[in-house]
């Protein structure tokens, strides 16, 4: 396959004249890997096609939401049907209740749901609720973790911010940043120390599997220890399951790791590709939200009928246990094959590559590994990743354009797609190996 991007180049230059940096979310601009991003025309199943007519097996999957693949038939039908009935009422609908009931079957310890529009909003709302519930101000987060772009969370943020080399952002007041305490992921002692040193901690917010520095699973017992430490100090534990919710299992990371959070932020998969997010939690805390309580939170588009329809259609087939077994199988095959290909290129023996996976989330780190936190992720050879990325793109495989993102596998990916990916990876690892010094 020979990827030509003549039309994409022209279209991206045109975009750059009117859209900031040519994009609407930073990592899409290819700043971390160089070159021009393909301008996408359409997606179908596990594949996307750009305006030059190149087709790629896609492991970005909209950065996580598209667990059923692109333009999945039932999802398209649900959105189309909903659209013919009106695109928004700013009023209760039966579907909103139904979606909330589905979310509560996945998180049975919770009794209430508030629907909203983005993961940023969900994390922001969970934090506000925790502060209101405890009467405290500080929040603990992990270095490199991404919890959306609200002011208090742009302190050593991951993904785009990490890639851009700006650990925190101008425009965030120092006083706001000072309410956030940053600890390393997988380090329970750091959390205990922070809780002992500061009695004003309302909550710790954590990605139970870090996904925004690449895929970094929690060490055994870490999440349970977090819950114990937070509760011992009267603080809440917020799980940001925006990425892991309905990705790792129907009950998210809380099901997989057998641990319960006090509040859970959800987004991505629950909107089936449309903007939708939620906070779920116990009635006692959630009912602090207006109109039941005094904590303000609102949204013109919250519970939008198209997004709710797409969410319901996406979550329905995930309720079968077969779905996650299939994703686990694809993930295991892909990870094992990648490890083999990297070993063949001499990268594993040379301690240059380490592959980490949690279910259908995966990252090829260009470092010795294991990558257990942000500090370790920063040792990655991002130039080797860029070479690997471009070799894969050239071979028709679309990976995230940054070392510090997770790949996502969908139920639309076939065994043949995995095989093609591994064939491409064999060559791509060799070309990355040739770039190493
Ligand atoms: C994507 C993501 C967010 C932000 O969600 P948006 O919908 O992009 O605002 C927050 N937390 C995690 C863990 C994410 O992966």
Tab-separated table of C-alpha atoms and ligand atoms in Angstrom:
chain	number	residue	atom	x	y	z
A	1	UNK	CA	0.000	0.000	0.000
A	2	UNK	CA	1.226	3.435	-0.890
A	3	UNK	CA	-0.391	6.197	1.091
A	4	UNK	CA	-0.724	9.447	-0.836
A	5	UNK	CA	-2.005	12.489	0.997
A	6	UNK	CA	-2.136	15.167	-1.737
A	7	UNK	CA	-5.772	16.122	-1.120
A	8	UNK	CA	-5.381	15.846	2.653
A	9	UNK	CA	-2.424	18.251	2.531
A	10	UNK	CA	-4.449	20.882	0.666
A	11	UNK	CA	-7.484	20.388	2.902
A	12	UNK	CA	-5.385	20.592	6.083
A	13	UNK	CA	-3.695	23.818	4.898
A	14	UNK	CA	-7.165	25.245	4.307
A	15	UNK	CA	-8.221	24.085	7.799
A	16	UNK	CA	-5.170	25.777	9.320
A	17	UNK	CA	-6.286	29.139	7.936
A	18	UNK	CA	-9.531	29.063	9.929
A	19	UNK	CA	-9.308	26.437	12.678
A	20	UNK	CA	-6.721	26.945	15.412
A	21	UNK	CA	-3.834	24.679	14.439
A	22	UNK	CA	-6.146	23.104	11.849
A	23	UNK	CA	-7.890	20.988	14.501
A	24	UNK	CA	-10.369	21.072	17.371
A	25	UNK	CA	-8.371	19.040	19.884
A	26	UNK	CA	-4.573	19.332	20.024
A	27	UNK	CA	-3.234	15.780	19.525
A	28	UNK	CA	-5.007	15.484	16.147
A	29	UNK	CA	-2.569	17.952	14.567
A	30	UNK	CA	0.284	15.348	14.444
A	31	UNK	CA	2.574	17.697	16.386
A	32	UNK	CA	4.036	14.720	18.251
A	33	UNK	CA	4.788	12.594	15.171
A	34	UNK	CA	5.236	15.178	12.409
A	35	UNK	CA	3.673	15.227	8.949
A	36	UNK	CA	0.155	15.941	7.766
A	37	UNK	CA	-2.856	14.239	9.318
A	38	UNK	CA	-5.052	12.386	6.805
A	39	UNK	CA	-8.345	14.263	6.466
A	40	UNK	CA	-11.058	11.691	7.073
A	41	UNK	CA	-13.962	11.168	4.699
A	42	UNK	CA	-15.799	8.267	6.358
A	43	UNK	CA	-15.524	5.248	8.609
A	44	UNK	CA	-16.993	1.775	8.335
A	45	UNK	CA	-16.512	-0.991	10.904
A	46	UNK	CA	-12.875	-1.175	11.953
A	47	UNK	CA	-11.690	1.008	9.075
A	48	UNK	CA	-11.529	4.676	8.166
A	49	UNK	CA	-10.945	6.210	4.731
A	50	UNK	CA	-9.404	9.603	4.036
A	51	UNK	CA	-10.283	12.063	1.259
A	52	UNK	CA	-7.373	10.734	-0.829
A	53	UNK	CA	-9.008	7.302	-0.817
A	54	UNK	CA	-6.533	5.613	1.564
A	55	UNK	CA	-8.171	3.116	3.924
A	56	UNK	CA	-6.717	2.322	7.344
A	57	UNK	CA	-7.427	-0.216	10.069
A	58	UNK	CA	-8.275	2.147	12.904
A	59	UNK	CA	-7.006	1.798	16.474
A	60	UNK	CA	-7.983	5.332	17.479
A	61	UNK	CA	-11.731	4.589	17.338
A	62	UNK	CA	-12.634	8.199	18.039
A	63	UNK	CA	-10.238	8.083	21.043
A	64	UNK	CA	-12.287	5.392	22.715
A	65	UNK	CA	-16.032	5.753	22.161
A	66	UNK	CA	-16.427	3.496	19.116
A	67	UNK	CA	-16.321	0.080	20.772
A	68	UNK	CA	-18.700	-1.284	18.102
A	69	UNK	CA	-16.688	0.259	15.270
A	70	UNK	CA	-17.581	3.082	12.880
A	71	UNK	CA	-21.111	3.583	11.575
A	72	UNK	CA	-22.388	0.439	13.271
A	73	UNK	CA	-25.793	-0.452	11.829
A	74	UNK	CA	-27.920	-0.419	15.012
A	75	UNK	CA	-26.309	2.801	16.190
A	76	UNK	CA	-26.899	4.520	12.849
A	77	UNK	CA	-30.520	3.351	12.866
A	78	UNK	CA	-31.052	4.573	16.441
A	79	UNK	CA	-29.590	8.011	15.704
A	80	UNK	CA	-31.553	8.340	12.460
A	81	UNK	CA	-34.809	7.359	14.126
A	82	UNK	CA	-34.204	9.753	17.021
A	83	UNK	CA	-33.365	12.589	14.621
A	84	UNK	CA	-36.696	12.252	12.829
A	85	UNK	CA	-38.452	12.829	16.188
A	86	UNK	CA	-36.606	16.009	17.063
A	87	UNK	CA	-33.053	16.785	18.111
A	88	UNK	CA	-33.613	18.257	21.531
A	89	UNK	CA	-36.380	19.360	23.848
A	90	UNK	CA	-34.752	20.519	27.058
A	91	UNK	CA	-37.272	18.293	28.787
A	92	UNK	CA	-37.524	14.815	30.293
A	93	UNK	CA	-37.735	11.870	27.867
A	94	UNK	CA	-38.264	8.163	28.569
A	95	UNK	CA	-34.957	7.281	26.908
A	96	UNK	CA	-32.981	9.386	29.418
A	97	UNK	CA	-34.458	7.301	32.233
A	98	UNK	CA	-33.719	4.099	30.359
A	99	UNK	CA	-30.079	5.051	29.794
A	100	UNK	CA	-29.712	5.963	33.488
A	101	UNK	CA	-31.139	2.540	34.404
A	102	UNK	CA	-28.595	0.815	32.146
A	103	UNK	CA	-25.741	2.774	33.760
A	104	UNK	CA	-26.977	1.751	37.203
A	105	UNK	CA	-27.027	-1.939	36.229
A	106	UNK	CA	-23.327	-1.537	35.393
A	107	UNK	CA	-22.611	0.334	38.649
A	108	UNK	CA	-25.015	-1.344	41.103
A	109	UNK	CA	-23.631	0.456	44.164
A	110	UNK	CA	-24.910	3.735	42.695
A	111	UNK	CA	-28.495	4.949	42.793
A	112	UNK	CA	-28.465	8.203	40.846
A	113	UNK	CA	-27.247	9.473	37.495
A	114	UNK	CA	-26.772	12.945	36.000
A	115	UNK	CA	-26.316	12.984	32.236
A	116	UNK	CA	-24.125	15.645	30.617
A	117	UNK	CA	-22.025	16.121	27.501
A	118	UNK	CA	-18.296	15.534	27.960
A	119	UNK	CA	-15.804	13.752	30.157
A	120	UNK	CA	-14.426	17.133	31.169
A	121	UNK	CA	-17.833	18.083	32.528
A	122	UNK	CA	-18.284	14.743	34.296
A	123	UNK	CA	-14.961	15.035	36.154
A	124	UNK	CA	-15.625	18.687	36.961
A	125	UNK	CA	-19.050	17.801	38.368
A	126	UNK	CA	-17.776	14.838	40.401
A	127	UNK	CA	-15.138	17.107	41.943
A	128	UNK	CA	-17.674	19.814	42.764
A	129	UNK	CA	-19.925	17.208	44.381
A	130	UNK	CA	-17.048	15.812	46.445
A	131	UNK	CA	-16.174	19.303	47.664
A	132	UNK	CA	-19.793	20.010	48.546
A	133	UNK	CA	-20.256	16.650	50.277
A	134	UNK	CA	-17.132	16.995	52.441
A	135	UNK	CA	-16.940	20.761	52.881
A	136	UNK	CA	-13.266	20.533	51.884
A	137	UNK	CA	-11.316	22.080	49.002
A	138	UNK	CA	-8.287	20.034	47.894
A	139	UNK	CA	-8.206	17.303	45.264
A	140	UNK	CA	-5.490	14.662	44.821
A	141	UNK	CA	-4.703	13.531	41.287
A	142	UNK	CA	-1.949	11.454	39.695
A	143	UNK	CA	0.840	12.976	37.631
A	144	UNK	CA	0.111	12.542	33.941
A	145	UNK	CA	-3.507	11.545	34.515
A	146	UNK	CA	-6.026	13.339	32.328
A	147	UNK	CA	-9.365	14.301	33.779
A	148	UNK	CA	-10.459	16.775	31.117
A	149	UNK	CA	-9.406	20.376	30.756
A	150	UNK	CA	-11.099	22.056	33.724
A	151	UNK	CA	-8.749	24.536	35.450
A	152	UNK	CA	-8.027	22.526	38.575
A	153	UNK	CA	-7.186	19.417	36.514
A	154	UNK	CA	-4.655	21.082	34.193
A	155	UNK	CA	-1.873	20.419	36.596
A	156	UNK	CA	0.594	17.991	35.049
A	157	UNK	CA	-2.122	16.834	32.654
A	158	UNK	CA	-1.585	13.892	30.283
A	159	UNK	CA	-2.061	13.200	26.554
A	160	UNK	CA	-2.150	16.390	24.541
A	161	UNK	CA	-0.647	18.456	27.325
A	162	UNK	CA	2.074	15.900	27.970
A	163	UNK	CA	2.835	15.550	24.286
A	164	UNK	CA	3.011	19.317	23.873
A	165	UNK	CA	5.457	19.478	26.738
A	166	UNK	CA	3.323	21.860	28.783
A	167	UNK	CA	2.573	20.064	32.021
A	168	UNK	CA	0.229	22.816	33.100
A	169	UNK	CA	-1.440	25.512	31.047
A	170	UNK	CA	-1.227	29.311	30.997
A	171	UNK	CA	-4.604	30.749	31.881
A	172	UNK	CA	-5.024	28.527	34.919
A	173	UNK	CA	-4.932	30.719	38.057
A	174	UNK	CA	-2.164	29.734	40.468
A	175	UNK	CA	-4.727	29.730	43.263
A	176	UNK	CA	-6.801	27.114	41.416
A	177	UNK	CA	-3.785	24.933	40.638
A	178	UNK	CA	-2.836	25.147	44.316
A	179	UNK	CA	-6.008	23.241	45.246
A	180	UNK	CA	-4.685	20.199	43.368
A	181	UNK	CA	-2.154	17.840	44.947
A	182	UNK	CA	-0.234	15.689	42.471
A	183	UNK	CA	1.062	12.210	43.382
A	184	UNK	CA	2.654	9.450	41.259
A	185	UNK	CA	0.289	6.706	39.994
A	186	UNK	CA	0.717	3.308	41.682
A	187	UNK	CA	2.270	4.897	44.784
A	188	UNK	CA	-0.038	4.371	47.755
A	189	UNK	CA	2.431	5.839	50.262
A	190	UNK	CA	2.395	9.172	48.439
A	191	UNK	CA	-1.399	9.272	48.772
A	192	UNK	CA	-1.299	8.384	52.469
A	193	UNK	CA	1.287	11.100	53.077
A	194	UNK	CA	-0.771	13.678	51.187
A	195	UNK	CA	-3.893	12.776	53.166
A	196	UNK	CA	-2.031	12.962	56.464
A	197	UNK	CA	-0.363	16.259	55.628
A	198	UNK	CA	-3.502	18.048	54.456
A	199	UNK	CA	-6.828	17.738	56.257
A	200	UNK	CA	-8.581	19.710	53.527
A	201	UNK	CA	-8.670	16.902	50.915
A	202	UNK	CA	-12.193	16.432	49.538
A	203	UNK	CA	-11.352	13.605	47.153
A	204	UNK	CA	-8.820	11.752	45.130
A	205	UNK	CA	-9.650	11.420	41.435
A	206	UNK	CA	-7.952	8.593	39.564
A	207	UNK	CA	-8.052	6.814	36.214
A	208	UNK	CA	-8.226	3.217	37.521
A	209	UNK	CA	-6.195	2.198	34.475
A	210	UNK	CA	-4.191	5.168	33.262
A	211	UNK	CA	-4.923	5.627	29.594
A	212	UNK	CA	-3.678	9.105	28.896
A	213	UNK	CA	0.034	8.429	29.333
A	214	UNK	CA	-0.458	5.243	27.320
A	215	UNK	CA	-1.963	2.166	28.968
A	216	UNK	CA	-0.729	1.765	32.548
A	217	UNK	CA	-2.634	-0.775	34.680
A	218	UNK	CA	-2.848	-0.416	38.457
A	219	UNK	CA	-0.554	-2.601	40.545
A	220	UNK	CA	-2.237	-5.333	42.582
A	221	UNK	CA	-4.105	-3.877	45.529
A	222	UNK	CA	-3.425	-0.234	44.623
A	223	UNK	CA	-7.048	0.740	43.930
A	224	UNK	CA	-8.330	-1.014	47.070
A	225	UNK	CA	-5.647	0.724	49.125
A	226	UNK	CA	-6.720	4.075	47.653
A	227	UNK	CA	-10.300	3.468	48.751
A	228	UNK	CA	-9.171	2.562	52.285
A	229	UNK	CA	-6.828	5.544	52.587
A	230	UNK	CA	-9.411	8.039	51.310
A	231	UNK	CA	-12.139	6.717	53.591
A	232	UNK	CA	-9.840	6.631	56.636
A	233	UNK	CA	-9.341	10.374	56.129
A	234	UNK	CA	-12.948	11.262	55.340
A	235	UNK	CA	-12.205	11.903	51.666
A	236	UNK	CA	-14.086	10.476	48.672
A	237	UNK	CA	-12.586	8.330	45.936
A	238	UNK	CA	-13.623	9.378	42.432
A	239	UNK	CA	-12.975	6.959	39.588
A	240	UNK	CA	-12.593	8.662	36.245
A	241	UNK	CA	-13.925	5.815	34.108
A	242	UNK	CA	-14.409	8.056	31.083
A	243	UNK	CA	-12.085	5.728	29.151
A	244	UNK	CA	-12.400	2.444	31.089
A	245	UNK	CA	-16.179	2.505	31.628
A	246	UNK	CA	-17.783	-0.170	29.374
A	247	UNK	CA	-14.301	-0.614	27.808
A	248	UNK	CA	-12.727	-3.109	30.252
A	249	UNK	CA	-16.000	-4.778	31.231
A	250	UNK	CA	-19.692	-3.872	31.383
A	251	UNK	CA	-19.043	-2.706	34.958
A	252	UNK	CA	-15.789	-0.979	33.971
A	253	UNK	CA	-12.607	-1.093	36.041
A	254	UNK	CA	-14.663	-1.429	39.227
A	255	UNK	CA	-15.894	-4.835	38.038
A	256	UNK	CA	-12.497	-5.978	36.750
A	257	UNK	CA	-10.507	-4.957	39.851
A	258	UNK	CA	-13.328	-5.641	42.329
A	259	UNK	CA	-13.261	-2.234	43.957
A	260	UNK	CA	-15.905	0.456	44.461
A	261	UNK	CA	-15.530	4.186	43.985
A	262	UNK	CA	-17.717	6.766	45.727
A	263	UNK	CA	-18.401	8.656	42.513
A	264	UNK	CA	-17.793	7.591	38.919
A	265	UNK	CA	-17.309	9.800	35.878
A	266	UNK	CA	-18.358	8.234	32.571
A	267	UNK	CA	-18.263	9.438	28.943
A	268	UNK	CA	-16.833	8.125	25.640
A	269	UNK	CA	-18.512	4.698	25.106
A	270	UNK	CA	-21.790	5.652	26.830
A	271	UNK	CA	-22.527	8.120	24.020
A	272	UNK	CA	-21.899	5.625	21.228
A	273	UNK	CA	-19.867	8.212	19.321
A	274	UNK	CA	-22.070	11.198	20.178
A	275	UNK	CA	-21.280	13.670	22.974
A	276	UNK	CA	-22.617	12.229	26.206
A	277	UNK	CA	-21.252	11.803	29.717
A	278	UNK	CA	-22.497	11.018	33.197
A	279	UNK	CA	-21.723	11.049	36.860
A	280	UNK	CA	-23.104	8.104	38.826
A	281	UNK	CA	-23.073	7.675	42.582
A	282	UNK	CA	-25.039	7.081	45.772
A	283	UNK	CA	-28.252	9.004	46.294
A	284	UNK	CA	-26.897	10.714	49.408
A	285	UNK	CA	-24.131	12.438	47.423
A	286	UNK	CA	-25.809	12.779	44.027
A	287	UNK	CA	-28.948	14.353	45.480
A	288	UNK	CA	-26.819	17.333	46.468
A	289	UNK	CA	-27.091	18.306	42.782
A	290	UNK	CA	-29.712	20.846	41.735
A	291	UNK	CA	-32.684	20.666	41.595
A	292	UNK	CA	-32.694	18.073	44.425
A	293	UNK	CA	-29.946	19.961	46.273
A	294	UNK	CA	-27.893	23.170	46.236
A	295	UNK	CA	-24.917	22.160	44.023
A	296	UNK	CA	-25.365	23.773	40.636
A	297	UNK	CA	-24.896	21.820	37.419
A	298	UNK	CA	-26.851	22.187	34.175
A	299	UNK	CA	-26.674	21.796	30.391
A	300	UNK	CA	-28.696	22.807	27.338
A	301	UNK	CA	-27.765	19.582	25.553
A	302	UNK	CA	-27.645	17.297	28.603
A	303	UNK	CA	-29.552	14.091	27.823
A	304	UNK	CA	-29.739	15.005	24.135
A	305	UNK	CA	-32.067	12.499	22.429
A	306	UNK	CA	-29.655	11.608	19.607
A	307	UNK	CA	-26.772	11.006	22.020
A	308	UNK	CA	-28.986	9.008	24.377
A	309	UNK	CA	-30.250	6.869	21.471
A	310	UNK	CA	-26.682	6.227	20.287
A	311	UNK	CA	-25.664	5.351	23.852
A	312	UNK	CA	-28.526	2.891	24.349
A	313	UNK	CA	-27.821	1.224	20.991
A	314	UNK	CA	-24.116	0.905	21.837
A	315	UNK	CA	-24.561	-0.448	25.358
A	316	UNK	CA	-27.194	-3.062	24.370
A	317	UNK	CA	-24.834	-5.573	22.680
A	318	UNK	CA	-22.206	-5.014	25.392
A	319	UNK	CA	-24.463	-6.592	28.022
A	320	UNK	CA	-23.639	-10.041	26.657
A	321	UNK	CA	-20.557	-11.579	28.244
A	322	UNK	CA	-19.409	-12.658	24.766
A	323	UNK	CA	-18.559	-9.045	23.886
A	324	UNK	CA	-15.801	-8.644	26.461
A	325	UNK	CA	-14.474	-12.167	25.880
A	326	UNK	CA	-14.081	-11.295	22.207
A	327	UNK	CA	-12.347	-7.965	22.985
A	328	UNK	CA	-10.018	-9.721	25.439
A	329	UNK	CA	-9.130	-12.319	22.790
A	330	UNK	CA	-8.382	-9.697	20.146
A	331	UNK	CA	-6.349	-7.681	22.651
A	332	UNK	CA	-4.333	-10.698	23.768
A	333	UNK	CA	-3.605	-11.724	20.145
A	334	UNK	CA	-2.559	-8.212	19.187
A	335	UNK	CA	-0.326	-7.734	22.226
A	336	UNK	CA	1.339	-11.151	21.865
A	337	UNK	CA	1.916	-10.610	18.141
A	338	UNK	CA	3.343	-7.140	18.699
A	339	UNK	CA	5.685	-8.457	21.379
A	340	UNK	CA	6.872	-11.164	18.990
A	341	UNK	CA	7.400	-8.666	16.156
A	342	UNK	CA	9.297	-6.277	18.449
A	343	UNK	CA	11.434	-9.157	19.695
A	344	UNK	CA	12.248	-10.187	16.118
A	345	UNK	CA	13.427	-6.642	15.386
A	346	UNK	CA	15.745	-6.910	18.399
A	347	UNK	CA	13.845	-4.235	20.315
A	348	UNK	CA	12.810	-6.336	23.301
A	349	UNK	CA	16.264	-7.775	24.002
A	350	UNK	CA	17.659	-4.246	23.683
A	351	UNK	CA	15.091	-3.048	26.265
A	352	UNK	CA	13.668	-0.568	23.768
A	353	UNK	CA	10.041	-1.658	23.624
A	354	UNK	CA	7.471	-2.754	26.152
A	355	UNK	CA	3.856	-3.562	25.367
A	356	UNK	CA	1.195	-2.968	28.008
A	357	UNK	CA	-2.459	-3.893	27.805
A	358	UNK	CA	-5.670	-3.884	29.778
A	359	UNK	CA	-8.436	-5.661	27.833
A	360	UNK	CA	-8.911	-3.811	24.541
A	361	UNK	CA	-6.647	-0.885	25.548
A	362	UNK	CA	-2.996	-1.209	24.597
A	363	UNK	CA	0.196	0.812	24.189
A	364	UNK	CA	3.538	0.046	22.558
A	365	UNK	CA	5.980	2.003	24.735
A	366	UNK	CA	9.406	2.684	23.273
A	367	UNK	CA	11.183	2.183	26.581
A	368	UNK	CA	12.356	-0.739	28.714
A	369	UNK	CA	9.335	-0.790	30.970
A	370	UNK	CA	7.394	-1.757	32.858
A	371	UNK	CA	5.774	1.675	32.667
A	372	UNK	CA	4.092	2.110	36.031
A	373	UNK	CA	3.613	5.876	36.116
A	374	UNK	CA	4.144	9.195	34.325
A	375	UNK	CA	7.815	9.406	35.306
A	376	UNK	CA	8.476	6.039	33.622
A	377	UNK	CA	6.412	6.989	30.550
A	378	UNK	CA	8.578	10.062	30.090
A	379	UNK	CA	11.602	7.850	29.409
A	380	UNK	CA	10.024	6.806	26.084
A	381	UNK	CA	11.860	7.439	22.826
A	382	UNK	CA	9.173	9.526	21.146
A	383	UNK	CA	11.173	9.744	17.910
A	384	UNK	CA	11.198	5.959	17.635
A	385	UNK	CA	7.431	6.012	18.216
A	386	UNK	CA	7.029	8.607	15.465
A	387	UNK	CA	8.977	6.397	13.026
A	388	UNK	CA	6.873	3.389	14.011
A	389	UNK	CA	3.666	5.410	13.716
A	390	UNK	CA	4.456	6.623	10.190
A	391	UNK	CA	5.540	3.172	9.007
A	392	UNK	CA	2.232	1.777	10.283
A	393	UNK	CA	0.210	4.571	8.672
A	394	UNK	CA	2.000	3.921	5.394
A	395	UNK	CA	0.992	0.251	5.719
A	396	UNK	CA	-2.648	1.162	6.284
A	397	UNK	CA	-2.840	1.094	10.073
A	398	UNK	CA	-4.052	4.177	11.931
A	399	UNK	CA	-2.518	4.465	15.413
A	400	UNK	CA	-2.867	7.339	17.871
A	401	UNK	CA	-0.472	10.107	16.762
A	402	UNK	CA	1.285	10.203	20.131
A	403	UNK	CA	3.300	7.800	22.262
A	404	UNK	CA	1.139	8.781	25.234
A	405	UNK	CA	-2.240	7.457	24.064
A	406	UNK	CA	-3.933	4.087	24.247
A	407	UNK	CA	-4.875	2.081	21.182
A	408	UNK	CA	-8.474	0.885	21.169
A	409	UNK	CA	-9.786	-2.345	19.664
A	410	UNK	CA	-13.450	-2.551	18.665
A	411	UNK	CA	-15.845	-5.450	18.165
A	412	UNK	CA	-15.660	-4.637	14.448
A	413	UNK	CA	-11.975	-5.607	14.304
A	414	UNK	CA	-11.543	-9.032	12.687
A	415	UNK	CA	-8.830	-11.619	13.160
A	416	UNK	CA	-7.731	-10.651	9.646
A	417	UNK	CA	-7.380	-7.019	10.755
A	418	UNK	CA	-5.128	-8.141	13.607
A	419	UNK	CA	-3.047	-10.271	11.209
A	420	UNK	CA	-2.643	-7.360	8.791
A	421	UNK	CA	-1.651	-5.117	11.708
A	422	UNK	CA	0.994	-7.589	12.864
A	423	UNK	CA	2.436	-7.935	9.346
A	424	UNK	CA	2.711	-4.150	9.195
A	425	UNK	CA	4.232	-4.030	12.678
A	426	UNK	CA	7.022	-6.450	11.734
A	427	UNK	CA	8.275	-3.943	9.142
A	428	UNK	CA	7.474	-0.883	11.257
A	429	UNK	CA	9.502	-2.170	14.219
A	430	UNK	CA	12.443	-2.747	11.890
A	431	UNK	CA	12.277	0.804	10.592
A	432	UNK	CA	11.952	2.130	14.155
A	433	UNK	CA	14.934	-0.030	15.174
A	434	UNK	CA	16.996	1.461	12.348
A	435	UNK	CA	16.333	4.935	13.788
A	436	UNK	CA	17.611	4.062	17.245
A	437	UNK	CA	20.986	5.331	18.300
B	1	LIG	C1	-11.171	11.544	27.342
B	1	LIG	C2	-11.020	11.626	28.810
B	1	LIG	C3	-11.512	12.715	29.551
B	1	LIG	C4	-12.114	13.921	28.908
B	1	LIG	O1	-13.288	13.624	28.222
B	1	LIG	P1	-13.804	14.675	27.110
B	1	LIG	O2	-15.095	14.074	26.672
B	1	LIG	O3	-12.748	14.696	26.056
B	1	LIG	O4	-13.959	15.976	27.784
B	1	LIG	C5	-11.423	12.653	30.920
B	1	LIG	N1	-10.868	11.610	31.543
B	1	LIG	C6	-10.372	10.556	30.873
B	1	LIG	C7	-9.797	9.397	31.622
B	1	LIG	C8	-10.411	10.542	29.485
B	1	LIG	O5	-9.884	9.505	28.826
